[in-house]
Short mmCIF file of C-alpha atoms and ligand atoms in Angstrom, two decimals:
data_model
loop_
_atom_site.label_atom_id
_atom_site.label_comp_id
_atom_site.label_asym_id
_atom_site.label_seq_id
_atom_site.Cartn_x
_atom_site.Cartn_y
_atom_site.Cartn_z
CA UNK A 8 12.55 4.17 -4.40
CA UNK A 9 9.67 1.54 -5.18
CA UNK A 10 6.34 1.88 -2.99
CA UNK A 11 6.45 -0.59 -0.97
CA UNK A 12 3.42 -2.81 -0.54
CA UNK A 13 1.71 -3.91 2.99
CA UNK A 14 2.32 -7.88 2.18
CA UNK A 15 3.93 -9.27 -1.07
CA UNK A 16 1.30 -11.39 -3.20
CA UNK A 17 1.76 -14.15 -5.76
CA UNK A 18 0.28 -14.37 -8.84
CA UNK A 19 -0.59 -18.32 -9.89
CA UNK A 20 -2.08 -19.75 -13.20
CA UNK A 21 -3.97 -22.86 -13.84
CA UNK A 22 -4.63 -24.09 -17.30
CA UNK A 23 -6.27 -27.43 -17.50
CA UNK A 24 -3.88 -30.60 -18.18
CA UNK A 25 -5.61 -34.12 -18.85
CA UNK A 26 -1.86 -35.03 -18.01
CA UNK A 27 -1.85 -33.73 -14.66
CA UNK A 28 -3.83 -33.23 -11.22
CA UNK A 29 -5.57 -30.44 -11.14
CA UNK A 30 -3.09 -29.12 -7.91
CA UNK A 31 0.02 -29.69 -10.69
CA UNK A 32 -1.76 -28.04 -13.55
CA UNK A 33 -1.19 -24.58 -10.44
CA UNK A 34 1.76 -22.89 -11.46
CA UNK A 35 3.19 -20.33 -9.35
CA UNK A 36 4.02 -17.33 -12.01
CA UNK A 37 6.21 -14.72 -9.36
CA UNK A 38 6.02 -12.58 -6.17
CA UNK A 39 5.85 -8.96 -5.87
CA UNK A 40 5.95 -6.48 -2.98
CA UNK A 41 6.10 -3.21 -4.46
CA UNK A 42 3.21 -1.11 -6.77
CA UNK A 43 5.69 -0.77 -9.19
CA UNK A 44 6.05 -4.41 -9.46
CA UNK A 45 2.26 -5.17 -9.74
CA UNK A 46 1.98 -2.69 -12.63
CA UNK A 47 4.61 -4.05 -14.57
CA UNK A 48 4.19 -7.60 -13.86
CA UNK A 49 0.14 -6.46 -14.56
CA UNK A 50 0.62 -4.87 -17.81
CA UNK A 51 3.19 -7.65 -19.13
CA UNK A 52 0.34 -10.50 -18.98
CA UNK A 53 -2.42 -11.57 -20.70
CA UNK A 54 -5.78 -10.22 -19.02
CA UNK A 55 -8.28 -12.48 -17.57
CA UNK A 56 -10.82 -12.24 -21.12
CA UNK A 57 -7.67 -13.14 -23.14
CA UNK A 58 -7.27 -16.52 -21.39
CA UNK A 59 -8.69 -19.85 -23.14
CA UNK A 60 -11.76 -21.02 -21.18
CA UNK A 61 -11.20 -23.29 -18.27
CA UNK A 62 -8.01 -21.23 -17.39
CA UNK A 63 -7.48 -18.82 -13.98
CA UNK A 64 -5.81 -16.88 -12.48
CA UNK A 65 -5.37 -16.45 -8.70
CA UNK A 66 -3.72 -13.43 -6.71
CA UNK A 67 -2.44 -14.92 -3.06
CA UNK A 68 -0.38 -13.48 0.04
CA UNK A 69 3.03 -15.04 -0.24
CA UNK A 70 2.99 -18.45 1.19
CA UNK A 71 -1.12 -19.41 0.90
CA UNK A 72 -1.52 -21.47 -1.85
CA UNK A 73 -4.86 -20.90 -3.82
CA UNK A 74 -6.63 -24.31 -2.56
CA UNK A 75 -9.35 -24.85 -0.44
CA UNK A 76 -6.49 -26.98 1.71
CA UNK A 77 -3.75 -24.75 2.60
CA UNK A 78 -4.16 -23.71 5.79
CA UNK A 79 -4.60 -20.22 5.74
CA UNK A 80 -8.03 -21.36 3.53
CA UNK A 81 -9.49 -24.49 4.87
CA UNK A 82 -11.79 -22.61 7.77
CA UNK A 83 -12.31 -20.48 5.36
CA UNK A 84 -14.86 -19.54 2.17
CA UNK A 85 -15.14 -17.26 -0.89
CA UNK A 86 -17.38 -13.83 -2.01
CA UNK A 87 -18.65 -15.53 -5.29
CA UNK A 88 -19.33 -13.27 -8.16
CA UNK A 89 -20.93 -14.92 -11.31
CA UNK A 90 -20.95 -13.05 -14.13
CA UNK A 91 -23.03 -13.55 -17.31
CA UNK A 92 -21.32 -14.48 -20.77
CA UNK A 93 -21.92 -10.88 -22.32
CA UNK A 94 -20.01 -9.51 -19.02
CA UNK A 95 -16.73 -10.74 -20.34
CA UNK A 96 -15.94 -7.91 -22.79
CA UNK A 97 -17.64 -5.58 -20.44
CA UNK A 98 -17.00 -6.24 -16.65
CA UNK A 99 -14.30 -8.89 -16.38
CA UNK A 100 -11.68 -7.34 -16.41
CA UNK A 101 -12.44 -4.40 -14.86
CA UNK A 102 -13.69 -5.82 -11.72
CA UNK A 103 -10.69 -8.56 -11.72
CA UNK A 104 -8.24 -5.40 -11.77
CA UNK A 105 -10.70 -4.03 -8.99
CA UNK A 106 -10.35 -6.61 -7.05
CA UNK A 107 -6.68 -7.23 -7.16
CA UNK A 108 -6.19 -3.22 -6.40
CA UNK A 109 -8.33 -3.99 -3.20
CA UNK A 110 -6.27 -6.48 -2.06
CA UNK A 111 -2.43 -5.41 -2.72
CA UNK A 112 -3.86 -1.92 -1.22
CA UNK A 113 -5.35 -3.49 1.74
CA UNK A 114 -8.91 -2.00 1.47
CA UNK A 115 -10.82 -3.44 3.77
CA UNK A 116 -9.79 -1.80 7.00
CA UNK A 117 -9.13 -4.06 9.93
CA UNK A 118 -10.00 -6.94 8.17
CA UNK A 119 -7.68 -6.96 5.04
CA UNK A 120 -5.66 -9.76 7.43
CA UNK A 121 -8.94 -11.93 6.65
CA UNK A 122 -8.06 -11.59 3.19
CA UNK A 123 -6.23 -14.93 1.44
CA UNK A 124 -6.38 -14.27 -1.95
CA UNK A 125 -8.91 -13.81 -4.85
CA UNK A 126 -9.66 -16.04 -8.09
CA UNK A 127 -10.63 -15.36 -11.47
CA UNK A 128 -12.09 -18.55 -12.96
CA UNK A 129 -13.07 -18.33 -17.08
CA UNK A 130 -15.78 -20.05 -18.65
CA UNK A 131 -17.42 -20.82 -21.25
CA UNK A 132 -20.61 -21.04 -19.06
CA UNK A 133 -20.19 -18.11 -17.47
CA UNK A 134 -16.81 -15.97 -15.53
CA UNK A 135 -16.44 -15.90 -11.73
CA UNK A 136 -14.67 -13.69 -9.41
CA UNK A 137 -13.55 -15.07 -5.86
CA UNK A 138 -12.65 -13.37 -3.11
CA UNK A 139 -11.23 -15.44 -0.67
CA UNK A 140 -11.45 -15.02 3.64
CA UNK A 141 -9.91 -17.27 6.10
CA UNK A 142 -12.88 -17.47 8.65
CA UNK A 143 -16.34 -18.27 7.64
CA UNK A 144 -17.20 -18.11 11.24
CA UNK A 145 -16.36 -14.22 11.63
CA UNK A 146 -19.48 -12.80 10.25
CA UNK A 147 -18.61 -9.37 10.78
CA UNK A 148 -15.04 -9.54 8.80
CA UNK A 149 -16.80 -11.76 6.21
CA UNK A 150 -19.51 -8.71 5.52
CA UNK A 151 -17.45 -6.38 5.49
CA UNK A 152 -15.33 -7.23 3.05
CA UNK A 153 -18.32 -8.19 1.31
CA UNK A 154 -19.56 -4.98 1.39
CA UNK A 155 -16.40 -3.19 0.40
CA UNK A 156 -15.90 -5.00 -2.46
CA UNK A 157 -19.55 -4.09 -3.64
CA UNK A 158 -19.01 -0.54 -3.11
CA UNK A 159 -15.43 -0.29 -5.24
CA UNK A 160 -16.86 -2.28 -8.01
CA UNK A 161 -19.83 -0.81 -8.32
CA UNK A 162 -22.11 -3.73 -8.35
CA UNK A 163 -25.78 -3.54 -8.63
CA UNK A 164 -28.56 -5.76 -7.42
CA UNK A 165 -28.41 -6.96 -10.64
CA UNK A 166 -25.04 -8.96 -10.23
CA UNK A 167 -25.89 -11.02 -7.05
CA UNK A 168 -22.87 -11.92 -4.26
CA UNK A 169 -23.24 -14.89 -2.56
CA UNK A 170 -20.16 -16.34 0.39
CA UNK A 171 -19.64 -19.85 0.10
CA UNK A 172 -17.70 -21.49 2.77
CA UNK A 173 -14.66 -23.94 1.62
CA UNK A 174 -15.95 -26.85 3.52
CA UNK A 175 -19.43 -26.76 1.70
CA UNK A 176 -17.81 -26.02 -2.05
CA UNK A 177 -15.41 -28.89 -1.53
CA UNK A 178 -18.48 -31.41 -1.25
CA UNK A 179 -20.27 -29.86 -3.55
CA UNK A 180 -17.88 -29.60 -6.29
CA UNK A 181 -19.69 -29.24 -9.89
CA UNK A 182 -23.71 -28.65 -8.34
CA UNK A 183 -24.61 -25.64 -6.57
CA UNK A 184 -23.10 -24.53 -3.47
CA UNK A 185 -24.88 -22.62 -0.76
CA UNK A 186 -24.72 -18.85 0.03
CA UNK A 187 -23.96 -18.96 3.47
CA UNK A 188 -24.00 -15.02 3.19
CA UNK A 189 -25.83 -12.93 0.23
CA UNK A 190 -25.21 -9.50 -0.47
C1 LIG B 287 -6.51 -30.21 -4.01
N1 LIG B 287 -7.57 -30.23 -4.98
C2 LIG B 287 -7.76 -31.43 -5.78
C3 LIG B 287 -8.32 -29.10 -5.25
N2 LIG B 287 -8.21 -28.03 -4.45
C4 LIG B 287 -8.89 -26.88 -4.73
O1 LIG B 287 -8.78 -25.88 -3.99
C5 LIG B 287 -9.73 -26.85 -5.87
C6 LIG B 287 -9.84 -27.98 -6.65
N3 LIG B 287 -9.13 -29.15 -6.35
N4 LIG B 287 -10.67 -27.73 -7.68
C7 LIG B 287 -11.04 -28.70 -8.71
O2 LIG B 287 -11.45 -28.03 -9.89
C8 LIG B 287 -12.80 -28.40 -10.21
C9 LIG B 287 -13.50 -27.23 -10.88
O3 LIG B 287 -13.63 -26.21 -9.95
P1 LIG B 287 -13.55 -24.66 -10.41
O4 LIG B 287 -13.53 -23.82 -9.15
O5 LIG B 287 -12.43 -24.48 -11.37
O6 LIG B 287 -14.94 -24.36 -11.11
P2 LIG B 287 -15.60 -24.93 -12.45
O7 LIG B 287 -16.40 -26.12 -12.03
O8 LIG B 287 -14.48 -25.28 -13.42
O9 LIG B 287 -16.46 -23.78 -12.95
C10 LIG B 287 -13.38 -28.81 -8.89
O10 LIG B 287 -14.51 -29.66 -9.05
C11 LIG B 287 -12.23 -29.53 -8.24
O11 LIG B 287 -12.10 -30.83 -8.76
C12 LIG B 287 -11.16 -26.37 -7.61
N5 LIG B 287 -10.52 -25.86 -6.43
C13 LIG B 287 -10.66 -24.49 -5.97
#
């Protein structure tokens, strides 16, 4: 028999539309709830460097769309990982496999419930890797998770973290958000 995964997760993929809202350019690829699953749906898509720039992807538990509104995420906020343009043949998508390996194998201890989802956003100015948590307010669950996910993808002081709640990002939208957290 298949291992069975903890929750099932939804992959999603958003590729810019001048045709359509940004929430109808989100399309909902398929659920899985098995390891055997991820691989194959894993290994049967392009990976994150292979998308055209101002595409993502986004990895969700069943049922949480990847929007700052749905409700799981809207007291929520994000780990932020920006990476630099050379990073894309070497890091991305390493540490978006990391990440997604975290999640579907519930890594973080008690607080893998925290855990919503995680985004890959590419760009021409630069990737980013989100990690999304559905309580800014719970320091503790929002460090460590933070701190998890620096330890399993290795990151150095050179690649800064910074948590950026939902509320903040939404105003924000296009200048610089706060770190609410740094790591
Ligand atoms: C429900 N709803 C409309 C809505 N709900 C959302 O949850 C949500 C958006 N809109 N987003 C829109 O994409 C733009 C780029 O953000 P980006 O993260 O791709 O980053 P870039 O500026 O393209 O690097 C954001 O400025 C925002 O317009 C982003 N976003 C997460």
């Amino acid at each position: 028999i298949k291992h069975p995964l903890q929750n099932t997760w939804t992959l999603w993929y958003y590729e810019p539309d001048r045709t359509k809202t940004w929430e109808e350019s989100q399309r909902e690829i398929t659920s899985f709830d098995t390891a055997e699953d991820f691989w194959s749906l894993y290994n049967h898509i392009k990976t994150a460097s292979e998308l055209r720039q101002g595409c993502d992807y986004s990895m969700f538990k069943q049922g949480i769309r990847p929007m700052w509104e749905d409700d799981q995420n809207k007291c929520g906020g994000r780990w932020l990982i920006n990476l630099d343009k050379k990073q894309r043949t070497t890091d991305l998508d390493n540490f978006w496999l990391e990440i997604l390996l975290c999640m579907i194998g519930e890594a973080f201890n008690e607080y893998s419930d925290d855990v919503c989802g995680a985004v890959v956003n590419v760009r021409p100015k630069g990737d980013k890797l989100g990690v999304w948590t559905s309580n800014a307010d719970c320091a503790d669950s929002v460090m460590e998770i933070g701190r998890k996910l620096k330890e399993r993808l290795r990151i150095t002081s050179k690649t800064t973290m910074g948590y950026q709640v939902h509320k903040d990002t939404m105003v924000k939208a296009g200048s610089q958000t706060k770190n609410t957290y740094t790591l």
